[in-house]
mmCIF file of C-alpha atoms in Angstrom:
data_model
loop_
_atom_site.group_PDB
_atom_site.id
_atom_site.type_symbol
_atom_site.label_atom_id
_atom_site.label_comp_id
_atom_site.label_asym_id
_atom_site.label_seq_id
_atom_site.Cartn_x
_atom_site.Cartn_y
_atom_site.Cartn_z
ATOM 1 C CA UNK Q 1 23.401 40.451 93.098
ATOM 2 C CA UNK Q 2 25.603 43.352 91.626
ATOM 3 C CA UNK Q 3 29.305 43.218 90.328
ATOM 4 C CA UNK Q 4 31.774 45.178 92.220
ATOM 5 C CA UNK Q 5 35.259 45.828 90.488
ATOM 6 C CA UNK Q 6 38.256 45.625 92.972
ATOM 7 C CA UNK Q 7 41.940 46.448 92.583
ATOM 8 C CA UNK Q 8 44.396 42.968 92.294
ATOM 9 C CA UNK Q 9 46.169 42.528 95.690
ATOM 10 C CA UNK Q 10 49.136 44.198 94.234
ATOM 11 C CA UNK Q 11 47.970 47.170 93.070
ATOM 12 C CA UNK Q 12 46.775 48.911 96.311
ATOM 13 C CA UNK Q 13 48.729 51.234 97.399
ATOM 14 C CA UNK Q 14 50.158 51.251 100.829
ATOM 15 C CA UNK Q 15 48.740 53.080 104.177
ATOM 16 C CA UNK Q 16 50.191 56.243 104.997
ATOM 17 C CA UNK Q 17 51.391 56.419 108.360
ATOM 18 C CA UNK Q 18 49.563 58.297 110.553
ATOM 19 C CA UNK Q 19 50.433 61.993 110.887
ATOM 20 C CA UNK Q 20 52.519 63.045 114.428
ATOM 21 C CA UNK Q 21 50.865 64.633 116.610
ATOM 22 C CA UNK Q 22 51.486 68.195 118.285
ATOM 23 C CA UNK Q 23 52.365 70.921 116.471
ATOM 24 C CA UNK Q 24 54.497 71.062 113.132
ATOM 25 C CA UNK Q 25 57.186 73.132 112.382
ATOM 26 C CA UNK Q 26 56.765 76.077 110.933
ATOM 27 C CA UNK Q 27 59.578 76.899 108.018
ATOM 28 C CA UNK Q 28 61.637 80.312 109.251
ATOM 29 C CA UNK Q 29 64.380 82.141 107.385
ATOM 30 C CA UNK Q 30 67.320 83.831 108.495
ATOM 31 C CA UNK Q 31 66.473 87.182 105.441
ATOM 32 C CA UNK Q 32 63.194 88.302 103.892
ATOM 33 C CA UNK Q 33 62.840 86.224 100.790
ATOM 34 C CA UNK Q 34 62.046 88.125 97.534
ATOM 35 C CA UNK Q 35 61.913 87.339 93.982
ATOM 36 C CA UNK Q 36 64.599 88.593 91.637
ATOM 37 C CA UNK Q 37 67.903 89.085 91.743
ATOM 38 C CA UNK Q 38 70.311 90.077 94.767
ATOM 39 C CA UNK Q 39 72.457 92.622 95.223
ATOM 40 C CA UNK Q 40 76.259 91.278 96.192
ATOM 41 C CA UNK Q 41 77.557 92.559 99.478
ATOM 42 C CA UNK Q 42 80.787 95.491 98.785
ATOM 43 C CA UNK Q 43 84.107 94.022 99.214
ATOM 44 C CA UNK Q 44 85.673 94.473 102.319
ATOM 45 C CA UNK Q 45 89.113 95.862 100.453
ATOM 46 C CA UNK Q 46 86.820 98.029 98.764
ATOM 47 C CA UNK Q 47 85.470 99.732 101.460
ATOM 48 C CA UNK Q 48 88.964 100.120 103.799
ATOM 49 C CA UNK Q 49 90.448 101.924 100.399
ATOM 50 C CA UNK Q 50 87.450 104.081 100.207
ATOM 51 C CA UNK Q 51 87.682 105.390 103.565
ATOM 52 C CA UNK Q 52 91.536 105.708 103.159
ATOM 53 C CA UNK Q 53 90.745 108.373 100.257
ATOM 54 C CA UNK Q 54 88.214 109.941 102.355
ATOM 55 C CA UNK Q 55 90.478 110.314 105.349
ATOM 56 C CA UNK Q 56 92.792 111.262 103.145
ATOM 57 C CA UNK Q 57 91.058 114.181 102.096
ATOM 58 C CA UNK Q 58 89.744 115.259 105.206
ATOM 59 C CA UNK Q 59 93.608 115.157 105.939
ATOM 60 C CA UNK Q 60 94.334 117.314 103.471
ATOM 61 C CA UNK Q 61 91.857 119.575 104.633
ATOM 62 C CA UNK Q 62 92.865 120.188 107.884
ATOM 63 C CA UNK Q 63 96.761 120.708 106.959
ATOM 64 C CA UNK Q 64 95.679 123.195 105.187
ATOM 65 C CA UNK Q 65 93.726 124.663 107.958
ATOM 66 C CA UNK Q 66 96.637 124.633 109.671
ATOM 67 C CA UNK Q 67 98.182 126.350 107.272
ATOM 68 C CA UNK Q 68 96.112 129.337 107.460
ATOM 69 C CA UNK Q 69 96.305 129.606 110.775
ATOM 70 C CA UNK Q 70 100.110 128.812 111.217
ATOM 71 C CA UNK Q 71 100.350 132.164 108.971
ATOM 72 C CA UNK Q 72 98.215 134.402 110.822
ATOM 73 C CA UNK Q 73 99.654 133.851 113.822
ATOM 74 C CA UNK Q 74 103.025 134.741 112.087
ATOM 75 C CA UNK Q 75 101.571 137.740 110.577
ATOM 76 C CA UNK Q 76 100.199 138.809 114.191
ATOM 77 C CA UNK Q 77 103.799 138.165 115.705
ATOM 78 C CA UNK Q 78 105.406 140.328 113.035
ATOM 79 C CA UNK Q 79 103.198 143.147 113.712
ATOM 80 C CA UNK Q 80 103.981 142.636 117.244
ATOM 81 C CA UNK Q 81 107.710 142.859 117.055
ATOM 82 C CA UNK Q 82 107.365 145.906 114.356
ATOM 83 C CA UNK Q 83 105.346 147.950 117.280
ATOM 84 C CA UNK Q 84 107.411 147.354 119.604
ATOM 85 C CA UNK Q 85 110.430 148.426 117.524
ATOM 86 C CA UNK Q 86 108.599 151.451 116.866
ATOM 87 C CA UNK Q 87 107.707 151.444 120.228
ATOM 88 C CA UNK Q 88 111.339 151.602 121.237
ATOM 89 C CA UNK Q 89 111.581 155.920 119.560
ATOM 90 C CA UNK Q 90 107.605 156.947 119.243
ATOM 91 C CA UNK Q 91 104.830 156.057 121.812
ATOM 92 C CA UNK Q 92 102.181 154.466 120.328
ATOM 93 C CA UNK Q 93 98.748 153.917 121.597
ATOM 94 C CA UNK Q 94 97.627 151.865 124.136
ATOM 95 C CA UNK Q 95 94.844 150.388 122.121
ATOM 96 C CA UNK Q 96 97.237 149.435 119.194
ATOM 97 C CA UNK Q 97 99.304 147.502 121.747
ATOM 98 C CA UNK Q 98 96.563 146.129 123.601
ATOM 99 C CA UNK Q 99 94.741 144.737 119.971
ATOM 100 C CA UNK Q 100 98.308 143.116 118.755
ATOM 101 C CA UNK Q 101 98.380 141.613 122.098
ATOM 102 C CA UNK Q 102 95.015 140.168 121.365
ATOM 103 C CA UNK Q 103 95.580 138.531 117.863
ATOM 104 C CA UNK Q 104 99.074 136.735 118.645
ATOM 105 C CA UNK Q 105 97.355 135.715 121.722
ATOM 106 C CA UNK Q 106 93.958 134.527 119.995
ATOM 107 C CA UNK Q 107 96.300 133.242 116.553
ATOM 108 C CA UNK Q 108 98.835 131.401 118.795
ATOM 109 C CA UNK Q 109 95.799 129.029 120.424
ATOM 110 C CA UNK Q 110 94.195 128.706 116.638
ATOM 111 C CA UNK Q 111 97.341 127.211 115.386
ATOM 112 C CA UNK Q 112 97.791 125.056 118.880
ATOM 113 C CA UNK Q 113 93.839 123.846 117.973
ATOM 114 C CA UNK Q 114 94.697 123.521 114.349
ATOM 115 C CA UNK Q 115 97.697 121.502 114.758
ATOM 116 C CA UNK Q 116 96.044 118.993 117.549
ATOM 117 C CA UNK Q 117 93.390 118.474 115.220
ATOM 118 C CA UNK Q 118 95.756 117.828 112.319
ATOM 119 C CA UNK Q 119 97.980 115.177 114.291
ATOM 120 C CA UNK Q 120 94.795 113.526 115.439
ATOM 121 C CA UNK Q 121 93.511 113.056 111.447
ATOM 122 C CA UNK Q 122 97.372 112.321 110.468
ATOM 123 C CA UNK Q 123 97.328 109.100 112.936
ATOM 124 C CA UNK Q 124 93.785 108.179 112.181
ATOM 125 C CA UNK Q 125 94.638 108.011 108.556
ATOM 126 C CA UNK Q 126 98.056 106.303 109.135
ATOM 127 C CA UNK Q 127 96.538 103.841 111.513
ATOM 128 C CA UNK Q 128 93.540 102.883 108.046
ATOM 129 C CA UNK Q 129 96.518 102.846 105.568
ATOM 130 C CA UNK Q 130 98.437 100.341 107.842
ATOM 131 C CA UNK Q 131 95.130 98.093 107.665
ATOM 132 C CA UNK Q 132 94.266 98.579 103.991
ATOM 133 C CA UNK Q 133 98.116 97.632 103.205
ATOM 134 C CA UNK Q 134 98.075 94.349 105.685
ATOM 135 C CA UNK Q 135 94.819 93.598 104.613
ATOM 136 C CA UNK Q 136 96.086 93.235 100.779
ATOM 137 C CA UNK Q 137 97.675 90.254 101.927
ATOM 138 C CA UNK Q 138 95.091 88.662 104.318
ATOM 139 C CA UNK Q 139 97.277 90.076 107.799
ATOM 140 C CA UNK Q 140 96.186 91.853 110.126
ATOM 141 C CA UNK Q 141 98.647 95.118 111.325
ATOM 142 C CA UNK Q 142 100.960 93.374 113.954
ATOM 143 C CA UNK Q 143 101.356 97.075 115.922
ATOM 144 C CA UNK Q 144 98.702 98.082 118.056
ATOM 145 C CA UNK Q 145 96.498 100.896 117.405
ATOM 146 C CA UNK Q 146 97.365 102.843 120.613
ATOM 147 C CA UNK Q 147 100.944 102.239 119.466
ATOM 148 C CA UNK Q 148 100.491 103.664 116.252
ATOM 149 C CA UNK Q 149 98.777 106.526 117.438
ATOM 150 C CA UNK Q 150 101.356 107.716 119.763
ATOM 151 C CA UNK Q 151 104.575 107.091 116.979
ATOM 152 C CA UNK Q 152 102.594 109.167 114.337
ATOM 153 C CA UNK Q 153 100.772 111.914 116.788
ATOM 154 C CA UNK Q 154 102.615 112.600 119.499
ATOM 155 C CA UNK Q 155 105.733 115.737 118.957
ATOM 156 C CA UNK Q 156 109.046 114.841 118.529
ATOM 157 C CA UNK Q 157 108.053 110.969 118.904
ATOM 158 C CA UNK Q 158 106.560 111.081 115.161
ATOM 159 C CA UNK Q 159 109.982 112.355 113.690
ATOM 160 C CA UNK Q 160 110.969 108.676 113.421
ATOM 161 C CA UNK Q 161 107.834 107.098 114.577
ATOM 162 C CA UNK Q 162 105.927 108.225 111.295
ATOM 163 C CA UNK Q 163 108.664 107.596 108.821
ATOM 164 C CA UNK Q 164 108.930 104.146 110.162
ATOM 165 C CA UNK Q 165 104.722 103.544 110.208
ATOM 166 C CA UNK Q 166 104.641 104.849 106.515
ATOM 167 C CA UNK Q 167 107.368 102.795 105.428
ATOM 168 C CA UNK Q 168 106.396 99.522 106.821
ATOM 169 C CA UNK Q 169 103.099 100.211 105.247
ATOM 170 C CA UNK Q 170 104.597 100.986 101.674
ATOM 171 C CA UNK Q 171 106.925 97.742 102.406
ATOM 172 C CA UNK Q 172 103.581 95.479 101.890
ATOM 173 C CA UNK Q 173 102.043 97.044 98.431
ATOM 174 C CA UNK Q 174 103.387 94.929 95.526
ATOM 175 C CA UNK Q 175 102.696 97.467 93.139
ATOM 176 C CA UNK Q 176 104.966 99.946 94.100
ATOM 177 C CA UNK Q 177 108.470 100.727 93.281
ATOM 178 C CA UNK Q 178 110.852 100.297 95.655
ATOM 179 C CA UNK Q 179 113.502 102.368 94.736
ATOM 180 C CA UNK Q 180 110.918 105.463 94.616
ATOM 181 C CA UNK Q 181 109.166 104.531 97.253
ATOM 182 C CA UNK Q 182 112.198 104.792 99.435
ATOM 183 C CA UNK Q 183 113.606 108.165 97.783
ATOM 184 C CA UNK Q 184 110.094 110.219 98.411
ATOM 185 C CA UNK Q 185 109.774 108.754 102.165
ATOM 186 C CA UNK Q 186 113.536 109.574 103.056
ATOM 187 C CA UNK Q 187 112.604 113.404 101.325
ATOM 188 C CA UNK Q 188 109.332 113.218 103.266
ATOM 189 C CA UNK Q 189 111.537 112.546 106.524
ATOM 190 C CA UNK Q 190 114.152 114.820 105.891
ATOM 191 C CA UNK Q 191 110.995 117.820 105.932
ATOM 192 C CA UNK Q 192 109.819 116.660 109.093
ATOM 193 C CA UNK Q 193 112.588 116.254 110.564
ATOM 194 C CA UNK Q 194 113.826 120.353 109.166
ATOM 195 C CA UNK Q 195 110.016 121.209 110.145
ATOM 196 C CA UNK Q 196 110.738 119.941 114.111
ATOM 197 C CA UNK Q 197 114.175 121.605 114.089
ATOM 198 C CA UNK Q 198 112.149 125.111 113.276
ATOM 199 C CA UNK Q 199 109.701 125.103 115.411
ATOM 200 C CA UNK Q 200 111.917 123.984 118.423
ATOM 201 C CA UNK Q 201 114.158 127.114 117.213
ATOM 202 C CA UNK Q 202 110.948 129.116 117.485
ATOM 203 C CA UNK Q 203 109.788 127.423 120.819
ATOM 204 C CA UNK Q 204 113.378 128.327 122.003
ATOM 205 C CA UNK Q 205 113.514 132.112 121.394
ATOM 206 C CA UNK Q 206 110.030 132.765 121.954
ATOM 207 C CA UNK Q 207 110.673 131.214 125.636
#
């Protein structure tokens, strides 16, 4: 005979269910946990300014490339018409003629390269600063992109088409004043637009 202890009937503990069978799931995540703390993603705003500035710069850049280049070829055109005034009482040298020749030939296509590059980088960046001003207010530009291109690249078109693009984009910062705003576009306009007449001048009685 021996004494055995047992547990009152309400004490025991219920029986577990038996365990499924097949395999279990195995716990995946959509990132690499770590330990520590995370890094919060940049703004979206943020970035679209930041590449404004940049293209901005890069903008600046190549205007004044064109710059340069607009100025050599003048220079090589002046020399040009000066030989052949002097041309006009004293021979001069085939060589001399033939090397002027050369430079308002080779400056002529340097400004043509420098000024498609320019127009291309002048509607990129117009086309960002129309998405970083809509985006201030949760809107998305309501132009299309093609559309903008061609009213702020293409000759002749972009003597309204950019003064409108830039104004319509000015139109949706809140922290600007209007009454400046609209005096430094219309002076900005009225260039362009004296800018255009010149060169069509030029184009006229160089053809």
């Amino acid at each position: 005979m021996r004494w055995v202890a047992r547990r009152p009937p309400e004490a025991i503990p219920a029986r577990r269910s038996a365990a499924p069978l097949g395999p279990r799931p195995i716990p995946r995540y959509v990132y690499l946990p770590r330990w520590g703390l995370r890094d919060a993603p940049v703004a979206a705003e943020e970035d679209s300014r930041t590449s404004v500035r940049t293209r901005a710069d890069v903008l600046s850049f190549a205007l004044r490339l064109l710059a340069v280049t607009l100025a050599v070829a003048a220079v090589a055109h002046l020399a040009r018409y000066v030989l052949l005034v002097v041309n006009r009482s004293t021979p001069v040298p085939g060589w001399l003629e033939r090397t002027t020749g050369f430079f308002v030939i080779v400056g002529g296509l340097a400004a043509l390269a420098a000024f498609a590059y320019a127009s291309v980088l002048f509607a990129r960046w117009v086309i960002h600063l129309r998405i970083e001003a809509y985006g201030r207010h949760g809107l998305a530009d309501p132009r299309r992109r093609w559309l903008v291109a061609i009213l702020a690249a293409v000759p002749l078109v972009n003597v309204v088409g950019a003064g409108l693009l830039l104004r319509e984009a000015a139109a949706m910062h809140d922290d600007l004043d209007v009454g400046v705003t609209r005096q430094r576009l219309a002076r900005l306009w009225v260039a362009w637009v004296i800018v255009n007449v010149v060169a069509l001048v030029a184009v006229a009685f160089r053809v």
